[in-house]
Coordinates of N, CA and C in Angstrom, one line a residue:
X1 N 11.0 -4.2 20.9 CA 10.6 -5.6 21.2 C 11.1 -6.6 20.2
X2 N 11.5 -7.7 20.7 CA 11.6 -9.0 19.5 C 10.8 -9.4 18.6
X3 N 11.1 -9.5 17.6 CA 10.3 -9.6 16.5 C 10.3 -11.1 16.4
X4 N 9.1 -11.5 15.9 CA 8.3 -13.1 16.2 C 7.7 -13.4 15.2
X5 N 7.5 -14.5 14.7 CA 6.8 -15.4 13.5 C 5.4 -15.9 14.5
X6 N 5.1 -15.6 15.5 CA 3.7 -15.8 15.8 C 4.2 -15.6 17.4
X7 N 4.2 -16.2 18.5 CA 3.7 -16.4 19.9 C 5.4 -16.8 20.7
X8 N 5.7 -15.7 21.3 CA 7.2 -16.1 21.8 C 7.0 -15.8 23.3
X9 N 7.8 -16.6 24.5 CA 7.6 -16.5 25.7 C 9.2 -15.7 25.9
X10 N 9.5 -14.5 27.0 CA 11.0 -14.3 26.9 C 10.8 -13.5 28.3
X11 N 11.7 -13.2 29.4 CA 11.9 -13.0 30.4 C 12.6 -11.8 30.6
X12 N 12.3 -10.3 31.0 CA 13.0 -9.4 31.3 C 13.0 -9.5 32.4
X13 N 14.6 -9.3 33.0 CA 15.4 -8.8 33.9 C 16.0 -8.0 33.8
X14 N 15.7 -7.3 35.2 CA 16.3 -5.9 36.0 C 17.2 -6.4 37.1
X15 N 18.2 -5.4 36.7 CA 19.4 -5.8 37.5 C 19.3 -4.6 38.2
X16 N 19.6 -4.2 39.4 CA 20.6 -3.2 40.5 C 21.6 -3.6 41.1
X17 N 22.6 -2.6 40.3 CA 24.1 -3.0 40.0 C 24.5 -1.9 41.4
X18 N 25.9 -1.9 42.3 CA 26.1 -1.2 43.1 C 26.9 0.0 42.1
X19 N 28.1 0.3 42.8 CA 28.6 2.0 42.0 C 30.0 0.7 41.7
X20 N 30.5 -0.4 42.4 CA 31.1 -1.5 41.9 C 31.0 -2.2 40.6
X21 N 29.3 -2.6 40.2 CA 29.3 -3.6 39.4 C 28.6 -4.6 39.9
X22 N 28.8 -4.9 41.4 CA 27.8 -6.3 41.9 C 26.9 -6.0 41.6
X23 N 26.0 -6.8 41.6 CA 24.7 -7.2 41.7 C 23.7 -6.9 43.6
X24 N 22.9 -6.5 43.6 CA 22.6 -6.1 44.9 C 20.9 -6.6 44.4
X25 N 20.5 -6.8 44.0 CA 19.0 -7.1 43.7 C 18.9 -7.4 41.8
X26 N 17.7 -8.6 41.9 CA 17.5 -8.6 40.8 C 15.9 -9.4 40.6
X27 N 15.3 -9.0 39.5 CA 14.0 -9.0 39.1 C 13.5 -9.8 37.6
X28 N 12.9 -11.1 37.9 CA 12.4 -11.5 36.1 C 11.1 -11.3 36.2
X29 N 10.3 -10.7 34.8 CA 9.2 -10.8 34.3 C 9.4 -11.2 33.6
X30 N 8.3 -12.3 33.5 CA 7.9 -13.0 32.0 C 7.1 -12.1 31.0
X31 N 7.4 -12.4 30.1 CA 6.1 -11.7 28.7 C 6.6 -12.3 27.4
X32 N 5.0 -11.8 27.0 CA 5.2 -13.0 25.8 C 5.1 -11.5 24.7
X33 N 5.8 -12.0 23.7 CA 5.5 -10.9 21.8 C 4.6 -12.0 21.0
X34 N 4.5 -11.2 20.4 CA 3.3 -11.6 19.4 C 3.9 -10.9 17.8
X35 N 2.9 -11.6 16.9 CA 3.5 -11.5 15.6 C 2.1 -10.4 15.4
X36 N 2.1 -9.3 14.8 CA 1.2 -8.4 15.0 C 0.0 -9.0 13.3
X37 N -0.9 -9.4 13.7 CA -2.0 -9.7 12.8 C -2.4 -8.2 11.8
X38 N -2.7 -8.4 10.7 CA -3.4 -7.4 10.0 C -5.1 -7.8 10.7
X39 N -5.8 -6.7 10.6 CA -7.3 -7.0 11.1 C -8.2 -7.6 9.5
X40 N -8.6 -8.6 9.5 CA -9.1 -9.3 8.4 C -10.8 -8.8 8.1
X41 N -10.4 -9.2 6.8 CA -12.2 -8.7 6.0 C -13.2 -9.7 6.3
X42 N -14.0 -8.9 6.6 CA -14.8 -10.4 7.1 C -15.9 -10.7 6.0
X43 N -15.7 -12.4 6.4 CA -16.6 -13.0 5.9 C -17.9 -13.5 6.0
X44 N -18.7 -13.4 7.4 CA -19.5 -13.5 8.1 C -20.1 -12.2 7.7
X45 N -22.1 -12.1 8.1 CA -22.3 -10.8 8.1 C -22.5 -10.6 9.2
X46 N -22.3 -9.0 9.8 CA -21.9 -8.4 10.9 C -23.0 -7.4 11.2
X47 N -23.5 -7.6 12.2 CA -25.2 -6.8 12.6 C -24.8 -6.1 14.0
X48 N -24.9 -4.8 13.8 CA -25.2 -4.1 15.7 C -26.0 -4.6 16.2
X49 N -26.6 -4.1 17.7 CA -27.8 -4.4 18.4 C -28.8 -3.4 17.9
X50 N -28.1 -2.4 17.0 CA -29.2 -1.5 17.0 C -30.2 -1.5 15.5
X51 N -29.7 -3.0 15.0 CA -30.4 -3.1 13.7 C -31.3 -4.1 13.5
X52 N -30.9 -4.6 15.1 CA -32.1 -6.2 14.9 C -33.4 -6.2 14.5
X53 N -34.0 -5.4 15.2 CA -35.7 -5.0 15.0 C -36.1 -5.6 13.4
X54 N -34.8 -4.2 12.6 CA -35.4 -4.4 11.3 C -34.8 -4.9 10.2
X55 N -33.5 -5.4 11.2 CA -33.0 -6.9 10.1 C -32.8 -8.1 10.2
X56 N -34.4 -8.7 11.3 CA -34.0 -10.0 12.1 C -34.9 -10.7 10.5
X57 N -35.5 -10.6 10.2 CA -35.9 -11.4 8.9 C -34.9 -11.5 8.0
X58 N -34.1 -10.6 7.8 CA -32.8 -10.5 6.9 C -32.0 -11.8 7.9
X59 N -31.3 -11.6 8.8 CA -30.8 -12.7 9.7 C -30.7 -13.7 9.4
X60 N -31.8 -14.0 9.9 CA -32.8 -15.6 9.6 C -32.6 -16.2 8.3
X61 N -33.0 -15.2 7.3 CA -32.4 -15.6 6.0 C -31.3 -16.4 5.4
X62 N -30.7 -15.1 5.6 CA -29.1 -15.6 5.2 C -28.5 -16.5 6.2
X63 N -28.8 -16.7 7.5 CA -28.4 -18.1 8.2 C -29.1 -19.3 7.7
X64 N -30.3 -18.9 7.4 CA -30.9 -20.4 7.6 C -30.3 -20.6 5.8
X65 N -29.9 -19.8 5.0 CA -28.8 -20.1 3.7 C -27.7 -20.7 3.7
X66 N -26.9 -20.6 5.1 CA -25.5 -21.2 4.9 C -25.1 -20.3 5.1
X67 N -25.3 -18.8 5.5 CA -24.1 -17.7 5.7 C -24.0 -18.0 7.8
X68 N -22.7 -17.6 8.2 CA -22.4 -17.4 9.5 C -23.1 -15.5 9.8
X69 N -24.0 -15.3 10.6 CA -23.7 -14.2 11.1 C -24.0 -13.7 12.4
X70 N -23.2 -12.5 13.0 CA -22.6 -12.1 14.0 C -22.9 -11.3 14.0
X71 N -24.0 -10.9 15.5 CA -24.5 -9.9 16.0 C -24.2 -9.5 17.5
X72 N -23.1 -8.0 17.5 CA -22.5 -7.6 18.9 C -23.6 -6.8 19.8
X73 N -22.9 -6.9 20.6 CA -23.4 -5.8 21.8 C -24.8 -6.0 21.9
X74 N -25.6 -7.0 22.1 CA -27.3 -7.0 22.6 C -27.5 -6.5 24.0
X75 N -28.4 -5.9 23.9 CA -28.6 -4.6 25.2 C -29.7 -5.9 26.1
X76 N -29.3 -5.6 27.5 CA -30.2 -6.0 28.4 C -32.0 -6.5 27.6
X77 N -32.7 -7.4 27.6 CA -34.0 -7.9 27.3 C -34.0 -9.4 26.9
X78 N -35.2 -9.8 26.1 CA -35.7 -10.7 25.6 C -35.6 -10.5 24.1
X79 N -35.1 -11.6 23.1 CA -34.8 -11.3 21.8 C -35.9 -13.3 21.3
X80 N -37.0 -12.7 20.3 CA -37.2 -14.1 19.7 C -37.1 -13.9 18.5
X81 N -36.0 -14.6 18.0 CA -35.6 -14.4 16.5 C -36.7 -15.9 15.6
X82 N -36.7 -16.6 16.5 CA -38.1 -17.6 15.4 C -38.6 -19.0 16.9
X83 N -39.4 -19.6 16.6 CA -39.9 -20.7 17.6 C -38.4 -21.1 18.6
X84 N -37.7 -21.3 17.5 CA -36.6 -22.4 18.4 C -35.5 -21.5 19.0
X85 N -35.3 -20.3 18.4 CA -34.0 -19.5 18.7 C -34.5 -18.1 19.6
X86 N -34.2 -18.3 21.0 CA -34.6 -17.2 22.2 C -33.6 -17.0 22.8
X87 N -33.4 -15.4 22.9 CA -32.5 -15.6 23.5 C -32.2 -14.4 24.8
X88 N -32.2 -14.6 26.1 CA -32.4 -13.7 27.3 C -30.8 -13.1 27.7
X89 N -30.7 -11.7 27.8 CA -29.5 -10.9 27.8 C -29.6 -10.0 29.4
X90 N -28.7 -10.1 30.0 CA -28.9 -9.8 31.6 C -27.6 -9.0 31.8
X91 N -27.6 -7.5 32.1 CA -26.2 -7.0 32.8 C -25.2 -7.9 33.6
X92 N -23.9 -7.8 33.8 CA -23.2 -8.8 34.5 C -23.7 -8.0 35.9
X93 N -23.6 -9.3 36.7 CA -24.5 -8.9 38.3 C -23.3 -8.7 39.1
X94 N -22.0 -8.5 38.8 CA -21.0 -7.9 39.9 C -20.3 -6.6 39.0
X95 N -20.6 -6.0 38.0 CA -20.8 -5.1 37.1 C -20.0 -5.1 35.8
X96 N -19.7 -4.7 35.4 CA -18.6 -4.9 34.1 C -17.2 -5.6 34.3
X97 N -17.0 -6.5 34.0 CA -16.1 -7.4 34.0 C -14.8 -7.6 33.5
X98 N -13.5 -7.7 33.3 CA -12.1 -7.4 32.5 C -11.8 -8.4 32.6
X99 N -13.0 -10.0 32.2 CA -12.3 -11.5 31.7 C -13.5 -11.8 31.7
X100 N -13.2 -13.2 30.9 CA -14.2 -14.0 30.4 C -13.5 -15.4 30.6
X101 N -14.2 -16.3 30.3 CA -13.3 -17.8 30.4 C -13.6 -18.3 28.6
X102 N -11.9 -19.2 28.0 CA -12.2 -19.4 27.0 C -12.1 -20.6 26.9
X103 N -13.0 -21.4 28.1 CA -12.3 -23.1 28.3 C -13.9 -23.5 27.6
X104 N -14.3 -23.9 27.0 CA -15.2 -24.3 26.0 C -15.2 -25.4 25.3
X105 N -13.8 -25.6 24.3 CA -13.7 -26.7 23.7 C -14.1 -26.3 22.1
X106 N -14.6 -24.6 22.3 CA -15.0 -24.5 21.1 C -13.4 -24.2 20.2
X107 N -14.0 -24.4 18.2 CA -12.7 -24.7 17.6 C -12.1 -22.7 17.4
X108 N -13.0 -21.6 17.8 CA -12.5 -20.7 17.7 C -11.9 -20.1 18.8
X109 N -11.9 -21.2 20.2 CA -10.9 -20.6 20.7 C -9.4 -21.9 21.5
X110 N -9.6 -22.9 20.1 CA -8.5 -23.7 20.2 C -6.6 -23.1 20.4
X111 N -6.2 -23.0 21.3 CA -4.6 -22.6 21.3 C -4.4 -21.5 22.1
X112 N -5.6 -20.7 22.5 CA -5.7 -20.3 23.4 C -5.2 -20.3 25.0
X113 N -4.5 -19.6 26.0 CA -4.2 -20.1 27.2 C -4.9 -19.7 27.9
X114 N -5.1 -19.8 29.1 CA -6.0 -19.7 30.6 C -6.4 -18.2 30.8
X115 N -4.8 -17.1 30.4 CA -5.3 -16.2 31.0 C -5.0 -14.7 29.6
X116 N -5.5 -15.5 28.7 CA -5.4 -14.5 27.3 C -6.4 -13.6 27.5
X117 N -7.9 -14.0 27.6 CA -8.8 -13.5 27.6 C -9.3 -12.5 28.4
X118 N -8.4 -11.5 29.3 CA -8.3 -10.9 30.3 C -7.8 -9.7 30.5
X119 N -7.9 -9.0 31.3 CA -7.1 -7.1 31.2 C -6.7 -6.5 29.7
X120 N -7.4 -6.4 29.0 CA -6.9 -5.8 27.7 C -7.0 -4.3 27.9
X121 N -6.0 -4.0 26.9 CA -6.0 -2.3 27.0 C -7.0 -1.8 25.8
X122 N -7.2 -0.6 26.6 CA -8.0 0.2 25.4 C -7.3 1.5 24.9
X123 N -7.1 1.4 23.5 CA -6.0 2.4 23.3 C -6.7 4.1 23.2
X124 N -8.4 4.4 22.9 CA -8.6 5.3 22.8 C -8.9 5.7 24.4
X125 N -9.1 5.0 25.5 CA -8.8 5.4 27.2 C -8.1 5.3 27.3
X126 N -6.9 4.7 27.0 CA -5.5 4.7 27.5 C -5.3 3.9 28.5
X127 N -5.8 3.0 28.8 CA -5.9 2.2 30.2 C -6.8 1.0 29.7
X128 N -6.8 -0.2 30.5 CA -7.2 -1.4 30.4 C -9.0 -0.8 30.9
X129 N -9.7 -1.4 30.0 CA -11.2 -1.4 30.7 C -11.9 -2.7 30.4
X130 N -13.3 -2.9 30.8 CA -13.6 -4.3 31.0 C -14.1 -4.5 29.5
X131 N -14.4 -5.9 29.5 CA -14.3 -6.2 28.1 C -15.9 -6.7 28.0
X132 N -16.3 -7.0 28.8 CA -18.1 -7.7 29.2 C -18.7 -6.8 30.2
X133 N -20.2 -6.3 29.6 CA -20.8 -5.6 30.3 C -22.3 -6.3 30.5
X134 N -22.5 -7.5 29.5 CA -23.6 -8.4 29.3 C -23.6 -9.6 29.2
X135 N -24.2 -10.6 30.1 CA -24.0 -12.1 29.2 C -25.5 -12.8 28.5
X136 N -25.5 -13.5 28.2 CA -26.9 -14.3 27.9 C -27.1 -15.2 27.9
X137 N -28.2 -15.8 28.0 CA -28.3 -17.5 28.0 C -29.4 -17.9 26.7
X138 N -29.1 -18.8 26.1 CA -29.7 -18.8 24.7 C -29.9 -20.5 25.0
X139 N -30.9 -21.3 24.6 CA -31.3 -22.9 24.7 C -30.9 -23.3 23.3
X140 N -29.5 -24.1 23.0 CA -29.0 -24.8 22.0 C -28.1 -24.2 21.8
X141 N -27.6 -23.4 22.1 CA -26.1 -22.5 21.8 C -24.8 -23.3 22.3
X142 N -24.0 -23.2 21.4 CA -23.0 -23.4 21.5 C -22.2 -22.4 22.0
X143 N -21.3 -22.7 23.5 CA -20.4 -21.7 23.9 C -19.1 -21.2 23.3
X144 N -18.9 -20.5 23.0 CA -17.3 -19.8 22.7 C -16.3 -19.6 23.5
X145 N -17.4 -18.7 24.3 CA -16.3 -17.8 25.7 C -17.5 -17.7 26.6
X146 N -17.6 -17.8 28.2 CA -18.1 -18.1 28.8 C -18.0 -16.8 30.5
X147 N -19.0 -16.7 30.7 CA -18.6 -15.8 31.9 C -19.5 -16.6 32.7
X148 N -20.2 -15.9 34.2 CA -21.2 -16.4 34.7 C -22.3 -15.4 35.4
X149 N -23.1 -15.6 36.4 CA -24.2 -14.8 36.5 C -25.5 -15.1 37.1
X150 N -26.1 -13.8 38.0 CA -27.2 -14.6 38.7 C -28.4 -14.4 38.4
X151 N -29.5 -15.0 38.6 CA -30.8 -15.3 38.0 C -31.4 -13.9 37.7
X152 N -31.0 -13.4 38.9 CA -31.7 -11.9 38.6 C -31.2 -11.0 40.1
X153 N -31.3 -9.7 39.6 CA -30.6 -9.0 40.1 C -28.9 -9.0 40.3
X154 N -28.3 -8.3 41.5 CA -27.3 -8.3 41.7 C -26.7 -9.5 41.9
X155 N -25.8 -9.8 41.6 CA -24.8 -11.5 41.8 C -23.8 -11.5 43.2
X156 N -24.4 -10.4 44.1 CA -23.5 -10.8 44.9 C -24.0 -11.1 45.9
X157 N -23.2 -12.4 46.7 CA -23.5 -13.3 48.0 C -24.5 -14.1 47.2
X158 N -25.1 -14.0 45.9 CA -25.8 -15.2 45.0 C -25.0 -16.3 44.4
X159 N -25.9 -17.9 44.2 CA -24.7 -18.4 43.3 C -25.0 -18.2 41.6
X160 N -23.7 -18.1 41.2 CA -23.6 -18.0 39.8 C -24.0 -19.3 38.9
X161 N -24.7 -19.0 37.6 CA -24.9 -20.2 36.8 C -24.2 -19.4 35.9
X162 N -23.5 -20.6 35.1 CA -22.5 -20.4 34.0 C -23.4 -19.8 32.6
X163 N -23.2 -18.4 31.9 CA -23.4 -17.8 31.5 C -23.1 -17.2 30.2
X164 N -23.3 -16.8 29.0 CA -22.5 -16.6 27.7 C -21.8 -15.3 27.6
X165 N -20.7 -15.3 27.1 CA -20.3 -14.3 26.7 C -19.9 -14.7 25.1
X166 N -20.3 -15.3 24.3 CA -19.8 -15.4 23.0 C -20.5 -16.9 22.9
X167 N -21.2 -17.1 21.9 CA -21.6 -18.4 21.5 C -22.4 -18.7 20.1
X168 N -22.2 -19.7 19.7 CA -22.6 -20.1 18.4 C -24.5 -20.8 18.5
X169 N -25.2 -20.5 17.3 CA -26.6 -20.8 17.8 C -26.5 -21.6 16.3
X170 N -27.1 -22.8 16.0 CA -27.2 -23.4 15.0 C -28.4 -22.9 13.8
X171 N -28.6 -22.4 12.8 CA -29.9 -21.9 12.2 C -30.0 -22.2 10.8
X172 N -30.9 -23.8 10.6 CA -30.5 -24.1 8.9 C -29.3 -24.5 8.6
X173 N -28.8 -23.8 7.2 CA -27.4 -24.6 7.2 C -26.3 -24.0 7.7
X174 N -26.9 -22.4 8.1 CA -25.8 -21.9 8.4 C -25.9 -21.5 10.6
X175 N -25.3 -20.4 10.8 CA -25.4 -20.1 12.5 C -25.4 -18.3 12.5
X176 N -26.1 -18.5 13.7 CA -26.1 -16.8 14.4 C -24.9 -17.0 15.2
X177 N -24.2 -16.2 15.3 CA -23.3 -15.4 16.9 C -23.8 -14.4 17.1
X178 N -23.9 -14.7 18.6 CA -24.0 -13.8 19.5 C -22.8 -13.5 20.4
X179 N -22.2 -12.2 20.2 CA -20.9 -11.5 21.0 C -20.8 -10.5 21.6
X180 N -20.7 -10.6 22.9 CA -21.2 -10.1 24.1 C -19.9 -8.8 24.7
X181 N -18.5 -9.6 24.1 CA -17.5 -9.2 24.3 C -17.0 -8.2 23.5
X182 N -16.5 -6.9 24.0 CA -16.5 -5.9 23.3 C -14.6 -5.8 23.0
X183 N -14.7 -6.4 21.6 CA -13.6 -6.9 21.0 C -13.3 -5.2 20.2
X184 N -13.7 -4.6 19.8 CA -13.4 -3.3 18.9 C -12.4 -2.5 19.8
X185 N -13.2 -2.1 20.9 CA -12.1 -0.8 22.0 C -11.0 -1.5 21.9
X186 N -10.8 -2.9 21.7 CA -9.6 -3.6 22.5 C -8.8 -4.0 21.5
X187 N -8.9 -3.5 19.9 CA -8.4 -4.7 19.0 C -6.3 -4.3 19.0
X188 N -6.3 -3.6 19.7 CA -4.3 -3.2 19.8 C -3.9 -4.1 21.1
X189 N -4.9 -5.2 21.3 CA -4.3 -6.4 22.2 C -4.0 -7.3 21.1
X190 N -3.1 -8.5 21.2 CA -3.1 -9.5 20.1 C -3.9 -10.4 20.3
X191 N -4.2 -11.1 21.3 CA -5.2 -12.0 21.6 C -6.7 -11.1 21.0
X192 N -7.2 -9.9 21.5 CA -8.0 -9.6 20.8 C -8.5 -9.4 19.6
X193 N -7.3 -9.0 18.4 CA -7.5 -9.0 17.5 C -7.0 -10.3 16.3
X194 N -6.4 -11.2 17.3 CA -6.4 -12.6 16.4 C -7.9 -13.6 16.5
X195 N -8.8 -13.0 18.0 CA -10.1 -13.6 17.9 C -10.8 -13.3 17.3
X196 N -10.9 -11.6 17.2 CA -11.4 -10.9 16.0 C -11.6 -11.5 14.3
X197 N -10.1 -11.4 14.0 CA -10.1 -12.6 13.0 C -10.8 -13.9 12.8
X198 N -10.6 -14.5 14.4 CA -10.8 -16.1 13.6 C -12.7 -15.8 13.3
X199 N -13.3 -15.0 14.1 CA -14.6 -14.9 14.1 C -15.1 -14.5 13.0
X200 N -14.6 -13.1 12.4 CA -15.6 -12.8 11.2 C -15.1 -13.8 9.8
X201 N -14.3 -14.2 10.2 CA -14.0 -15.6 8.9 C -14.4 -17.2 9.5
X202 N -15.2 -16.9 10.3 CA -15.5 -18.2 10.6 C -17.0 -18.9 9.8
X203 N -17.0 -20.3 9.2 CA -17.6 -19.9 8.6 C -18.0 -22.0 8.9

């Protein structure tokens, strides 16, 4: 592949050549290279879903200090981290998902195009799998990346209200993330692992 200083558009063509030489058919795909990111140290603190219980006072803490921190994968329920910050987590209602939308406006997903956020491969399946299995709706959150979803139950032949898949929650001087998007299986995508980046250094 061509080697790139960051983000290159370039076009392969397939030719079928006769036993002559003409040309008898011909084929362009577009694709883009990428400059391959090292995976960065983060600076943000970084919480499973499986640690909230007994490190939501830790959390709270260090946010309401001025630290950013980023807590993946919340499992289906109800989460009250203090008076102001609730936040309700709902399976996706047409089932696991392989896109999100990253039209937000937020600054971590500035440069981004329309359809980055989508079909990523998973290198330990070997095949593309979906990237959202959950979204949430949180009151004061700032969106990142966005999916959608219905009030309850299954989402189909229901209408969808716009939904989180990634967003910022304001707490003191610092913020919670909440990320819904399962960025790890997928980081041998480049879009995935340059969001990876901008996130745990986000600050």
């Amino acid at each position: 592949a061509p080697r790139t200083d960051d983000r290159e558009a370039y076009t392969l063509r397939a030719v079928l050549l006769d036993k002559n030489g003409a040309v008898i058919h011909y084929c362009d795909e577009p694709m883009e290279f990428f400059r391959e990111e090292e995976i960065a140290e983060p600076t943000a603190l970084i919480y499973d879903a499986s640690e909230i219980q007994t490190e939501m006072s830790t959390i709270l803490e260090e946010a309401e200090k001025g630290k950013t921190v980023i807590i993946n994968g919340l499992r289906p329920g109800e989460y009250q981290f203090s008076d102001t910050i609730k936040i309700k987590v709902k399976s996706c209602g047409m089932r696991p998902l392989h896109f999100v939308s990253r039209k937000t406006g937020h600054p971590l997903v500035e440069g981004y195009t329309p359809y980055d956020f989508r079909l990523w491969y998973n290198k330990e399946a070997d095949m593309i799998t979906p990237i959202i299995r959950f979204t949430f709706t949180a009151e004061g959150a700032k969106p990142i990346l966005t999916s959608g979803n219905s009030l309850r139950g299954s989402a189909w032949g229901q209408p969808l209200y716009p939904a989180l898949a990634c967003a910022e929650i304001p707490c003191g001087k610092g913020k919670i993330i909440v990320n819904e998007v399962d960025l790890g299986s997928h980081l041998k995508n480049p879009i995935a692992r340059s969001f990876y980046n901008r996130l745990v250094q986000y600050k």
